[in-house]
Coordinates of C-alpha atoms in Angstrom, one line a residue:
X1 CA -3.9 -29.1 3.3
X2 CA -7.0 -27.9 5.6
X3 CA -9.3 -25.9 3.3
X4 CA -11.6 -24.0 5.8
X5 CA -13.7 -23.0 3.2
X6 CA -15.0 -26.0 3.3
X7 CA -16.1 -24.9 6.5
X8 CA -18.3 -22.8 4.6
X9 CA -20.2 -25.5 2.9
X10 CA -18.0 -25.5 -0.2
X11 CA -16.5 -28.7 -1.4
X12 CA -13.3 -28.1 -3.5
X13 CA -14.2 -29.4 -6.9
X14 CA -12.6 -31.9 -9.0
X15 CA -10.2 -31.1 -11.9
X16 CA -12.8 -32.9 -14.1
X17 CA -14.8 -29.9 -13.5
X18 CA -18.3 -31.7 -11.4
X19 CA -20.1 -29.4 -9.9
X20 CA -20.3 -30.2 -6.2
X21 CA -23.7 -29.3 -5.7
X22 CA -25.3 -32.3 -8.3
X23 CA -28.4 -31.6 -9.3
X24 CA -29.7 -29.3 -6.1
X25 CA -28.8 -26.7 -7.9
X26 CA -29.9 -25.1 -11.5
X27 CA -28.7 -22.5 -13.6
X28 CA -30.0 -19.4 -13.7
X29 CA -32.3 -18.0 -16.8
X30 CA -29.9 -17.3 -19.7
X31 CA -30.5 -14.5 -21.9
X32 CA -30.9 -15.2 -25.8
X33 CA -27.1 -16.2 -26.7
X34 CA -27.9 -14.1 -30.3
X35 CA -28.5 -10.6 -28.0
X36 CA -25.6 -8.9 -26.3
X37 CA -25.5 -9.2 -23.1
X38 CA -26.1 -6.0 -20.2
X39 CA -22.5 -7.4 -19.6
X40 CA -21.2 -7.3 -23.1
X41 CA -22.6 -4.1 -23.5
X42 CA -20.5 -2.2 -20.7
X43 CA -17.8 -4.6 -21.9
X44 CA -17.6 -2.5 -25.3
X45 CA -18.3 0.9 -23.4
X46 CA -15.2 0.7 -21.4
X47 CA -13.3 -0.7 -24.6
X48 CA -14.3 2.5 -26.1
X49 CA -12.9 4.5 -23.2
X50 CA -9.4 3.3 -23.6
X51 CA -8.0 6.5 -25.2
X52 CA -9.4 9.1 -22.6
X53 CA -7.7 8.0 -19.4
X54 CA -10.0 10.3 -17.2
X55 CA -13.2 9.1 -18.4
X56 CA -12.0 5.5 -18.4
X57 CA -11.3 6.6 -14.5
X58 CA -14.7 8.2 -13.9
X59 CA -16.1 4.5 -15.1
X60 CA -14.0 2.4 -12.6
X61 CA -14.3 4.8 -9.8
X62 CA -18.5 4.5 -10.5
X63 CA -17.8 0.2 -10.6
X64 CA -19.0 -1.4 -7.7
X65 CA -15.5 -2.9 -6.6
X66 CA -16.7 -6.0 -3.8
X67 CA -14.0 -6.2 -1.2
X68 CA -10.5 -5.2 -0.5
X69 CA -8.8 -7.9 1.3
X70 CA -5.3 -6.6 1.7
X71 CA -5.2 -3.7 3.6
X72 CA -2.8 -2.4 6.4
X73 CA -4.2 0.0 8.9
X74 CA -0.8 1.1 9.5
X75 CA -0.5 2.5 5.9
X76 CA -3.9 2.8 4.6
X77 CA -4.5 6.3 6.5
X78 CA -4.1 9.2 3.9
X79 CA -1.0 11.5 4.7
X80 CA -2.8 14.5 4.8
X81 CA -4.8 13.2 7.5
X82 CA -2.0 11.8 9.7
X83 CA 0.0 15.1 9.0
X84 CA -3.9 16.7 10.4
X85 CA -4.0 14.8 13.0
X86 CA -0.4 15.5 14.3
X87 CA -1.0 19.0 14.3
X88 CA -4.1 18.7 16.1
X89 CA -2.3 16.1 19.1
X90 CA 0.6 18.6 19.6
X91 CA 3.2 16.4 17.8
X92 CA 6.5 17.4 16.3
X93 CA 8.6 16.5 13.8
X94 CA 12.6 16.5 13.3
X95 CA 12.7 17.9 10.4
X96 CA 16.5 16.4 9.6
X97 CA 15.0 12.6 9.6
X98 CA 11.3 13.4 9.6
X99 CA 10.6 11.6 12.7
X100 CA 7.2 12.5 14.9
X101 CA 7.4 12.4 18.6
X102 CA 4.8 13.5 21.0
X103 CA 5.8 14.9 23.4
X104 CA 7.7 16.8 21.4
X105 CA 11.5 16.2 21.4
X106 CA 14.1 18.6 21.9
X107 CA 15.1 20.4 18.6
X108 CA 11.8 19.3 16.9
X109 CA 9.4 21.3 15.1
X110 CA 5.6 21.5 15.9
X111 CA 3.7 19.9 13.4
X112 CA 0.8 22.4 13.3
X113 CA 3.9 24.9 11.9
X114 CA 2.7 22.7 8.1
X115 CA -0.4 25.0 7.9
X116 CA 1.7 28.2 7.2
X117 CA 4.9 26.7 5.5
X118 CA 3.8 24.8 2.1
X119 CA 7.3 23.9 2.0
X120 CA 7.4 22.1 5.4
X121 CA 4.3 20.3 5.1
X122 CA 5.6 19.1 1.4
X123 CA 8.5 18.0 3.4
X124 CA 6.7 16.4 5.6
X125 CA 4.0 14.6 3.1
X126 CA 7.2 13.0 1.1
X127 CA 8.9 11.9 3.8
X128 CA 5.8 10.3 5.0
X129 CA 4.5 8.4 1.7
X130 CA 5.6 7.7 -1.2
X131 CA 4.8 11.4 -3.2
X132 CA 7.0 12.6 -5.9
X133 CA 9.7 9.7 -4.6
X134 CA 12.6 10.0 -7.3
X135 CA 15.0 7.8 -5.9
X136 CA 16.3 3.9 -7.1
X137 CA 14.1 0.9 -6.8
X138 CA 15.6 0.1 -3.8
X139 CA 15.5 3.6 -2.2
X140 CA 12.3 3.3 -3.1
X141 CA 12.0 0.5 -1.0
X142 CA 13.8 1.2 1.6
X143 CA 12.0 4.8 2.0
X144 CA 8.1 2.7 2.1
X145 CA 9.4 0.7 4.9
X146 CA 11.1 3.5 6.7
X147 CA 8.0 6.0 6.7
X148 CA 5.9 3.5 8.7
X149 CA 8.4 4.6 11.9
X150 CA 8.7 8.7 10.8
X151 CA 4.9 9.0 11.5
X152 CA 4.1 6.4 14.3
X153 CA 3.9 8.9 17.2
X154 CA 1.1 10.4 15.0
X155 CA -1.0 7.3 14.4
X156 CA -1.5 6.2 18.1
X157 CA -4.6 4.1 19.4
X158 CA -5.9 7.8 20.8
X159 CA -7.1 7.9 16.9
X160 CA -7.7 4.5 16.1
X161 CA -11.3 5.3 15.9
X162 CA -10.5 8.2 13.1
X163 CA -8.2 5.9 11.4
X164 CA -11.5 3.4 11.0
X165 CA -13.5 6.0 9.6
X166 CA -11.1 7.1 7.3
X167 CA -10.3 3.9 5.1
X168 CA -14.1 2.9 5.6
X169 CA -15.2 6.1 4.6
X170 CA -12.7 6.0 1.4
X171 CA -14.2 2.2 0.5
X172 CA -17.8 3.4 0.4
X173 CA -16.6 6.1 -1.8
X174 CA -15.2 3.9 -4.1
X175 CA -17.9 1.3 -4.2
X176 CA -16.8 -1.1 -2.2
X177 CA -19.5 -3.3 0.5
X178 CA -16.3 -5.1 2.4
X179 CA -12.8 -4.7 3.5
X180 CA -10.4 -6.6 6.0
X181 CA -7.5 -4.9 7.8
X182 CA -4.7 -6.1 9.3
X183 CA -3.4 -4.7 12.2
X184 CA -1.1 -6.3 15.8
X185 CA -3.7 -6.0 17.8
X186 CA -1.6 -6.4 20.9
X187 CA 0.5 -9.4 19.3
X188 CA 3.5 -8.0 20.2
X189 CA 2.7 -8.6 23.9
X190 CA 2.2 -12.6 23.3
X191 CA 5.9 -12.7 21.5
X192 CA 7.1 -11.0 24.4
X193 CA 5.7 -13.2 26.6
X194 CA 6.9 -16.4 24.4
X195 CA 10.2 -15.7 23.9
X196 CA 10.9 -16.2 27.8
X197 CA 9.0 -19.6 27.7
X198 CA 11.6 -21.3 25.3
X199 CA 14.9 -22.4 25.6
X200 CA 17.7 -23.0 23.4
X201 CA 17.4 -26.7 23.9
X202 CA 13.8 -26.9 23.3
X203 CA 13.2 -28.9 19.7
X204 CA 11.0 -26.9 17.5
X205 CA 8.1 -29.8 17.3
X206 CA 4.8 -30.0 17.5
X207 CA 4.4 -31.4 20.7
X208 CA 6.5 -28.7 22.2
X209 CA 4.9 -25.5 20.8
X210 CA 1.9 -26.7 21.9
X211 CA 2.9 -27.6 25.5
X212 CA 4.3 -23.7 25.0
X213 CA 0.7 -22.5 23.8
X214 CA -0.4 -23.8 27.2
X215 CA 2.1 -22.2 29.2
X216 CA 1.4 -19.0 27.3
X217 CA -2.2 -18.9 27.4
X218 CA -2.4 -19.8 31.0
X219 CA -0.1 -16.5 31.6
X220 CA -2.4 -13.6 33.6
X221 CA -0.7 -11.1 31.4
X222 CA -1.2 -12.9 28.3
X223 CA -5.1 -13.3 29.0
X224 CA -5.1 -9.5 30.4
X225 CA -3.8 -8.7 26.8
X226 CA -6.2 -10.7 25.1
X227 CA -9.0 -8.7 27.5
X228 CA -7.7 -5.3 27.0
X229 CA -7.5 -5.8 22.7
X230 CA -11.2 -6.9 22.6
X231 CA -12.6 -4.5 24.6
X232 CA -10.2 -1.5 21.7
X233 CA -11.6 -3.1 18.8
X234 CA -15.4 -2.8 20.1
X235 CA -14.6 0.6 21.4
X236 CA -13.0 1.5 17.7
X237 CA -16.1 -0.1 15.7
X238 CA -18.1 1.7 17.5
X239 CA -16.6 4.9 17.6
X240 CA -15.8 4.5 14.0
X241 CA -19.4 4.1 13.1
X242 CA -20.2 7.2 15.6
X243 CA -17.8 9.4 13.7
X244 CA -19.5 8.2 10.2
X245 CA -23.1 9.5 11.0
X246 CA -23.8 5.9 10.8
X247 CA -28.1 5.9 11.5
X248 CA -28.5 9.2 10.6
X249 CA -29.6 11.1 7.4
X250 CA -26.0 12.2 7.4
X251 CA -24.8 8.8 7.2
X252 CA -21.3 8.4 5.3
X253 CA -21.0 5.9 2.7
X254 CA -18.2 4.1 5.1
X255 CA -21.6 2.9 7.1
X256 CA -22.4 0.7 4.3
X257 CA -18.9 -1.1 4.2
X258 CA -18.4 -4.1 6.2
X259 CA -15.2 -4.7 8.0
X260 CA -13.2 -8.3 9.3
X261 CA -10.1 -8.0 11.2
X262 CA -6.7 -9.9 10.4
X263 CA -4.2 -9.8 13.3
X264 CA -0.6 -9.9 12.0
X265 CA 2.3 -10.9 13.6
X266 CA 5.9 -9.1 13.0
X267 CA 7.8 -11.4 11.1
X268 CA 11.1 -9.4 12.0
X269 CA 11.7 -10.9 15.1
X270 CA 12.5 -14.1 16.3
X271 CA 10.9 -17.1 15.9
X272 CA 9.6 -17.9 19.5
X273 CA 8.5 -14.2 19.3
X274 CA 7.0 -14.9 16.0
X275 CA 4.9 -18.0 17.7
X276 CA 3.6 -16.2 20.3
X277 CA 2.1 -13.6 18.1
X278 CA -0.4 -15.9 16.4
X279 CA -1.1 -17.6 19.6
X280 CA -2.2 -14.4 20.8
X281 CA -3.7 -13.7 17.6
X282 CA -6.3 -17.2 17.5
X283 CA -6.8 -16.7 21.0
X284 CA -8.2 -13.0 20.1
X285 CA -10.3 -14.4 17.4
X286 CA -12.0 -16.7 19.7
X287 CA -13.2 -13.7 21.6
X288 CA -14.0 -10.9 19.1
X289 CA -16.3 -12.2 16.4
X290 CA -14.9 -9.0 14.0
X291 CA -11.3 -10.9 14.1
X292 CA -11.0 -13.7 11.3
X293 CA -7.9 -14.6 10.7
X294 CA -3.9 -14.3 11.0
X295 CA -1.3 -13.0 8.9
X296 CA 2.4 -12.5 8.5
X297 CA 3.7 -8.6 7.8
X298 CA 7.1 -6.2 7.5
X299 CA 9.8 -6.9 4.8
X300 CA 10.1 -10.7 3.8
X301 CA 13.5 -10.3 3.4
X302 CA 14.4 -9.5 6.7
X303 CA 17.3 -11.6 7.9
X304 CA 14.9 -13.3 10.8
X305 CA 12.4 -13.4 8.3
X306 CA 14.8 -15.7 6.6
X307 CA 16.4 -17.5 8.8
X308 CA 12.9 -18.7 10.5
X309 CA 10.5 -19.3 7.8
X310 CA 10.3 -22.8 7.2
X311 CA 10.2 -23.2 10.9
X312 CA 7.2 -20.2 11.2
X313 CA 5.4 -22.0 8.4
X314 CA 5.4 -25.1 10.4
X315 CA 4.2 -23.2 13.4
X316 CA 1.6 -21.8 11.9
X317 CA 0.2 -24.9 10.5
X318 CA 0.9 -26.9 14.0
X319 CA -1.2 -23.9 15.4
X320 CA -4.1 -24.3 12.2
X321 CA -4.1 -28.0 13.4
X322 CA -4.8 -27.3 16.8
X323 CA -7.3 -25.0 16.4
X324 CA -9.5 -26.8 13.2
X325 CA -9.5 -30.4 15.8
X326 CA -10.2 -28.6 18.7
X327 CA -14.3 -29.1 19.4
X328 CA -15.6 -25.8 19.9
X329 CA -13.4 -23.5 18.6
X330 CA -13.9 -20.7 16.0
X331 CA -12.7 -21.4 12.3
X332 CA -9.5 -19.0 12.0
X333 CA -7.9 -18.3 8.4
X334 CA -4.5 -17.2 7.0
X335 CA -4.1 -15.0 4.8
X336 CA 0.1 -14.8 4.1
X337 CA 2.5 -12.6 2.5
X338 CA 4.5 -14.8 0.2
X339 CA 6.6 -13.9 -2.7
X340 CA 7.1 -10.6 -2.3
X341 CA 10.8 -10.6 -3.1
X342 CA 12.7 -9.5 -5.9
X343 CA 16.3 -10.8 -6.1
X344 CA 17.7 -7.1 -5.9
X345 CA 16.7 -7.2 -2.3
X346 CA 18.3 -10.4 -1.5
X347 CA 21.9 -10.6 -0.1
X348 CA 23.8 -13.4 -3.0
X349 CA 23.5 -16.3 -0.5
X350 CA 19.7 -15.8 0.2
X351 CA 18.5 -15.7 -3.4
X352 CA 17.2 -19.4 -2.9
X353 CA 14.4 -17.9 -1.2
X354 CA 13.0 -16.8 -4.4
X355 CA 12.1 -20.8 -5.0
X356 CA 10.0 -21.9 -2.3
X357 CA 8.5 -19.0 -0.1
X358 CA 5.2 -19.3 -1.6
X359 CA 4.6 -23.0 -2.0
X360 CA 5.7 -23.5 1.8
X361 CA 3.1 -20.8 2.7
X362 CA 0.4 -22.8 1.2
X363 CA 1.3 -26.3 2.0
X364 CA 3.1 -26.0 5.8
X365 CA 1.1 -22.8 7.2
X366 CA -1.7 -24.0 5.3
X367 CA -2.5 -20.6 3.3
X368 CA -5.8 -19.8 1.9
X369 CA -4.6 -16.6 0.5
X370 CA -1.6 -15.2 -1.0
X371 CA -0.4 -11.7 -0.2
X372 CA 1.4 -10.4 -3.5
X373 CA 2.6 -13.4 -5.1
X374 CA 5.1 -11.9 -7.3
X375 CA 7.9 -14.0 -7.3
X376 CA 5.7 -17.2 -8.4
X377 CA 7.1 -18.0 -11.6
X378 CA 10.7 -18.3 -9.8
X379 CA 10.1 -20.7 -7.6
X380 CA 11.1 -23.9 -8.1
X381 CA 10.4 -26.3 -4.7
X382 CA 8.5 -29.1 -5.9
X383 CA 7.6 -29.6 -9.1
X384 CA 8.1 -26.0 -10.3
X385 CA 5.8 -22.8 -10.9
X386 CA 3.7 -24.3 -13.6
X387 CA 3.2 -27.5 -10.6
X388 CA 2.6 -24.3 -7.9
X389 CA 0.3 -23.2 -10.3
X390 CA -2.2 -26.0 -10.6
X391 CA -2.0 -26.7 -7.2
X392 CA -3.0 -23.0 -6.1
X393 CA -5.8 -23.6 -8.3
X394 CA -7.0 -27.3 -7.1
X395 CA -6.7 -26.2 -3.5
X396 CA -9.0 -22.8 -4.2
X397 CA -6.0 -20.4 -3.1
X398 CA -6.8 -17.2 -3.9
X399 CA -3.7 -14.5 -4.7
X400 CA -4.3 -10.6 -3.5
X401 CA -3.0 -8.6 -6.3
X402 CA -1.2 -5.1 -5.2
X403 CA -0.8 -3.8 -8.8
X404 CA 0.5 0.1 -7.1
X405 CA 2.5 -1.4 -4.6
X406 CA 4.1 -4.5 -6.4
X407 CA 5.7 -1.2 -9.4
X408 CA 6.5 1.1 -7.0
X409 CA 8.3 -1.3 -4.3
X410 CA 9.3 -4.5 -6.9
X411 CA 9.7 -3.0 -10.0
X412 CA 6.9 -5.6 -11.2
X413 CA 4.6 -4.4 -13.9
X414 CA 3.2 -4.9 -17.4
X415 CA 4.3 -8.4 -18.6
X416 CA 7.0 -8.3 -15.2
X417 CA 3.8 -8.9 -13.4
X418 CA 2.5 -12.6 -12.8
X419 CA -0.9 -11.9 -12.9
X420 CA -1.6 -13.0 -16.7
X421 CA 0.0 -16.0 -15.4
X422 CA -2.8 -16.4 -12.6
X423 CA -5.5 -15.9 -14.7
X424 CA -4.0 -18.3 -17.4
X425 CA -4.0 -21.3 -14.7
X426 CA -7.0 -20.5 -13.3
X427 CA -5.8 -19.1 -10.1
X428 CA -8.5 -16.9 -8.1
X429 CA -7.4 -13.4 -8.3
X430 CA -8.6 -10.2 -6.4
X431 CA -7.2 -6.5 -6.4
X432 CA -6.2 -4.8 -3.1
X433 CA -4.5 -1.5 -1.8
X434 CA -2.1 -2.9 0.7
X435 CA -0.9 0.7 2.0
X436 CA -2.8 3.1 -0.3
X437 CA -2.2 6.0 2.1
X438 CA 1.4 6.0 1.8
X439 CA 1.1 4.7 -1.7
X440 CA -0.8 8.1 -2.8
X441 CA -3.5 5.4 -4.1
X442 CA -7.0 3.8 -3.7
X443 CA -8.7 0.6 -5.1
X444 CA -9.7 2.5 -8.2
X445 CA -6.6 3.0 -8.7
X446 CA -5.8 -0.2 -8.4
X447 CA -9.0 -1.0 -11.2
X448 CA -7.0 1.4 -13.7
X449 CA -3.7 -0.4 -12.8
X450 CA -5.3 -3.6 -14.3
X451 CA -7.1 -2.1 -17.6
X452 CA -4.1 -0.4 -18.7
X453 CA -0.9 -1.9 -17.4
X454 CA -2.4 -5.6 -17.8
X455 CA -4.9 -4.9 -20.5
X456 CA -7.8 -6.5 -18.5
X457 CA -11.4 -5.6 -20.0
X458 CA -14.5 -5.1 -18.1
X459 CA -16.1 -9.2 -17.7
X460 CA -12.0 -9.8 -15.9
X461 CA -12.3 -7.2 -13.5
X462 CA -15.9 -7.9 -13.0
X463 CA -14.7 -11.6 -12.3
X464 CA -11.9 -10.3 -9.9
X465 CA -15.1 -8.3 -7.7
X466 CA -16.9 -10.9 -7.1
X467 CA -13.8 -13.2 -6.2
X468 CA -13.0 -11.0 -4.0
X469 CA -16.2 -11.3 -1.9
X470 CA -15.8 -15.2 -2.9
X471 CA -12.6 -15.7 -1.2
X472 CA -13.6 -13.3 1.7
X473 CA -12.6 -14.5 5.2
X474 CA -16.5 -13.0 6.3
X475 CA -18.6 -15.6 8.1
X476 CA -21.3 -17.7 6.1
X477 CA -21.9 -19.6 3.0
X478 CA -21.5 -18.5 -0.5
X479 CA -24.7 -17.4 -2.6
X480 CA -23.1 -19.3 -5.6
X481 CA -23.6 -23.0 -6.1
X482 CA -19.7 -24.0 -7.1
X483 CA -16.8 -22.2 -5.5
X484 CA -15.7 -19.2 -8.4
X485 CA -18.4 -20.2 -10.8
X486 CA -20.7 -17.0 -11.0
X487 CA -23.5 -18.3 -13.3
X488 CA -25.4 -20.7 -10.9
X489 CA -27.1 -19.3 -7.8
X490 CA -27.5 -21.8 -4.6
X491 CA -30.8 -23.8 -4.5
X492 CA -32.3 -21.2 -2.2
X493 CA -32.3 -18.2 -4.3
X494 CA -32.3 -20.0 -7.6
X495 CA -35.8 -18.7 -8.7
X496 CA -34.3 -15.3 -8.3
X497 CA -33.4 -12.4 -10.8
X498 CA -29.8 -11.5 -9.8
X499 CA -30.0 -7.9 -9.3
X500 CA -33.0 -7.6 -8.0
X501 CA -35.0 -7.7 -4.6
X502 CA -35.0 -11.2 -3.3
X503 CA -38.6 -11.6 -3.0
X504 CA -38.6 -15.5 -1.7
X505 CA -39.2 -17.1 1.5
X506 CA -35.8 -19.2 0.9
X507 CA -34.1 -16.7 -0.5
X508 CA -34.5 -14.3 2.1
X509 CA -34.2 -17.1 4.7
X510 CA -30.5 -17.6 3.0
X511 CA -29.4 -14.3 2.6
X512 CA -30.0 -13.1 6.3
X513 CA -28.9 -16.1 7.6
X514 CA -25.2 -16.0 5.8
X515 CA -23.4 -13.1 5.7
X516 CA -21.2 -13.7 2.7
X517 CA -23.9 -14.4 0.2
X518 CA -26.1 -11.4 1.8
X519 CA -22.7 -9.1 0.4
X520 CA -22.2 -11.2 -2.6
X521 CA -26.2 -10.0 -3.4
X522 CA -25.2 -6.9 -2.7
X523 CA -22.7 -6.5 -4.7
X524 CA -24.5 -8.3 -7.5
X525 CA -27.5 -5.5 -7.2
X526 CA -24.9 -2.9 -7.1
X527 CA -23.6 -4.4 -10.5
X528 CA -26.8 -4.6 -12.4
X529 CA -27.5 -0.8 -11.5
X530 CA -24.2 0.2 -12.9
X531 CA -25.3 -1.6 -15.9
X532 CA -28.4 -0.8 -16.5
X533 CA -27.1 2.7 -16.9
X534 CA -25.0 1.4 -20.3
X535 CA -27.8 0.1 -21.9
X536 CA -30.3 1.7 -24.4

């Protein structure tokens, strides 16, 4: 398997445990092992805090959270502000199915009509998310997947900029310094264009899908696709940053979060379509610095979704391939749903897919993260889960937990929930939101998920923020020594007090010069103020 993190400067280490940096490196000062740490400290604070759920809130909303790696533009927009900006663009609503349209279809109602009827605009604000949702597991399933298409007229790229502000806005509020969305960025316009390149005939190899790439790329519309997407995303960053205040005494606290791109291809259609997508998608990346990586979204049991994914995996990884041996091209990652399947949503002859979905994603697409995860401890391909297990460990693949989502869509929770399991074997873990607008959530509440429904105390989740800016698809190298070990600083900054201003030549040199470790500082500063507060 292709690690790019190695990319990064990181050599995967042994299971013997060598640290791959030898002696370059040195641990940090330890405090006096008979004191109580700052960390143990706040440890017992938010023990104490168990049995008064809104102060144990208060203290993870005030925790400085790192990054939020598994977010979909799509759903990550609050539904009072969709429903706000519908009435604001003229749009209307059916209010029999719930469906927007602008301009307004015949029979519809106009959506500004919600600011007088509290009954229409609750209406509205259920059908649209997942609030007060009484139904079955699967209805509740079923009614997430549909709402995406009930409010799409509404989110159009006339408000992409809002929609930036809005979930960056909401990260800074939270105390986050990072976040990744994933969005189609025009994707849909290279599986247009790819389907009408193949043929029935044509063997599904590597050879051929790359002679197709060629084809593809060469295409005028193709490349005017690829033009017209980059020049969005640095209109949208920028006006995103304009509406924020960004620069100004006003400044929101979205300014201070930094944002990488994931374009995702629709894995609902078919698998030429499918192909074409993630062409599209590394040919983007090589153009907008903001775009780091690929990923695979909509229901994974879709019956295309089914029917293609060994062969998608293989593309993917042919594509990987290409891309990682081709001199001069940008490092691309892959973040991939896998395992988000429970069998109630299978048909009786597609339950095998519960056994391999995830191991595939990691050894033929070449995954460096795992979307959701959930069905891990079902599969079966290879040696097994507890083999899946130690591999996702050896080979540094981190899983993005979705506590919200995984109960309200899979029914997964409490001891139903893999992620003991994870932490048991070692697995890097990180919480995300996935859709927190339709959700009704935020990354907090994903922080509260894990203390109470999976018991995790204060050092876990402390553990799982800095994975998360660990395991980060942001440029640069790490400010820690050995991949997931968070005790030993790199050479450069190793004569610093984490937590503090770096106040070295080398240190600064470092920090400016690599992205990732200039957050990971960040964050690490951000930590010891929250501390400090804790102790007397």
């Amino acid at each position: 398997m292709n690690n790019k993190n190695l990319n990064l400067g990181w050599m995967v280490v042994a299971a013997l445990g060598m640290s791959a940096c030898g002696d370059e490196t040195k641990p940090n000062p330890e405090p006096n092992p008979a004191a109580p740490t700052r960390e143990d400290v706040v440890r017992d604070h938010m023990e104490s805090l168990r049995g008064d759920s809104a102060a144990l809130g208060a203290f993870l909303l005030a925790m400085p959270k790192g990054a939020d790696l598994h977010s979909h533009t799509s759903g990550a927009i609050t539904t009072e502000k969709l429903i706000e900006w519908g009435a604001e663009d003229g749009a209307c609503v059916n209010t029999t199915t719930y469906v927007a349209s602008n301009p307004c279809a015949a029979g519809t109602t106009p959506l500004a009509d919600a600011w007088a009827d509290r009954a229409f605009y609750d209406a509205v604000l259920g059908a649209w998310s997942m609030q007060n949702h009484t139904g079955s597991l699967l209805e509740a399933h079923q009614h997430f997947f549909d709402a995406f298409g009930k409010y799409g007229a509404v989110q159009t790229d006339a408000r992409n900029d809002d929609s930036y502000a809005d979930i960056l806005s909401r990260a800074g509020n939270h105390h986050q310094v990072y976040v990744e969305l994933m969005q189609g960025f025009g994707a849909s316009t290279g599986g247009r264009i790819a389907e009408g390149l193949f043929t029935a005939s044509d063997n599904w190899d590597a050879a051929t899908l790359l002679a197709k790439r060629e084809q593809l790329i060469a295409l005028p519309d193709f490349q005017a696709s690829i033009d017209r997407q980059a020049a969005s995303i640095a209109a949208t960053l920028k006006g995103a940053r304009e509406l924020l205040k960004c620069g100004t005494a006003q400044a929101d606290p979205g300014c201070d979060v930094e944002v990488r791109l994931l374009s995702s291809a629709n894995r609902t259609a078919e698998r030429a379509n499918v192909f074409g997508q993630w062409v599209h998608a590394y040919e983007l990346a090589q153009r907008v610095p903001e775009v780091v990586g690929v990923n695979l979204v909509s229901p994974e049991e879709n019956e295309k979704s089914l029917a293609y994914y060994d062969d998608e995996m293989f593309a993917l990884g042919t594509l990987d391939d290409f891309n990682d041996n081709t001199v001069g091209r940008k490092t691309v990652h892959i973040s991939l749903h896998a395992g988000e399947l429970i069998p109630a949503v299978l048909k009786a002859q597609d339950q095998q897919h519960l056994r391999f979905h995830i191991r595939n994603a990691v050894e033929k697409a070449h995954a460096e993260r795992i979307g959701h995860g959930v069905d891990v401890l079902g599969e079966t391909a290879g040696d097994g889960a507890a083999d899946l297990l130690r591999d996702m460990h050896d080979l540094d693949v981190m899983v993005e937990i979705c506590l919200t989502s995984n109960r309200v869509l899979l029914g997964a929770s409490g001891a139903q929930h893999p992620l003991a399991a994870y932490l048991e074997n070692k697995v890097p873990v990180a919480l995300a939101t996935d859709d927190s607008g339709i959700l009704r959530g935020d990354i907090t509440q994903e922080y509260i998920a894990a203390a109470t429904d999976q018991k995790l105390d204060y050092k876990t989740l402390k553990q799982m923020a800095r994975a998360s800016l660990e395991h980060a698809f942001v440029e640069g190298g790490s400010l820690w020594a050995k991949r997931d070990d968070f005790t030993t600083t790199v050479e450069a900054c190793a004569q610093e007090k984490l937590g503090e201003v770096a106040t070295s030549a080398s240190c600064k040199t470092y920090l400016t010069s690599h992205k990732r470790a200039a957050l990971q500082w960040k964050l690490e500063t951000q930590l010891a103020t929250f501390e400090n507060q804790f102790v007397k």
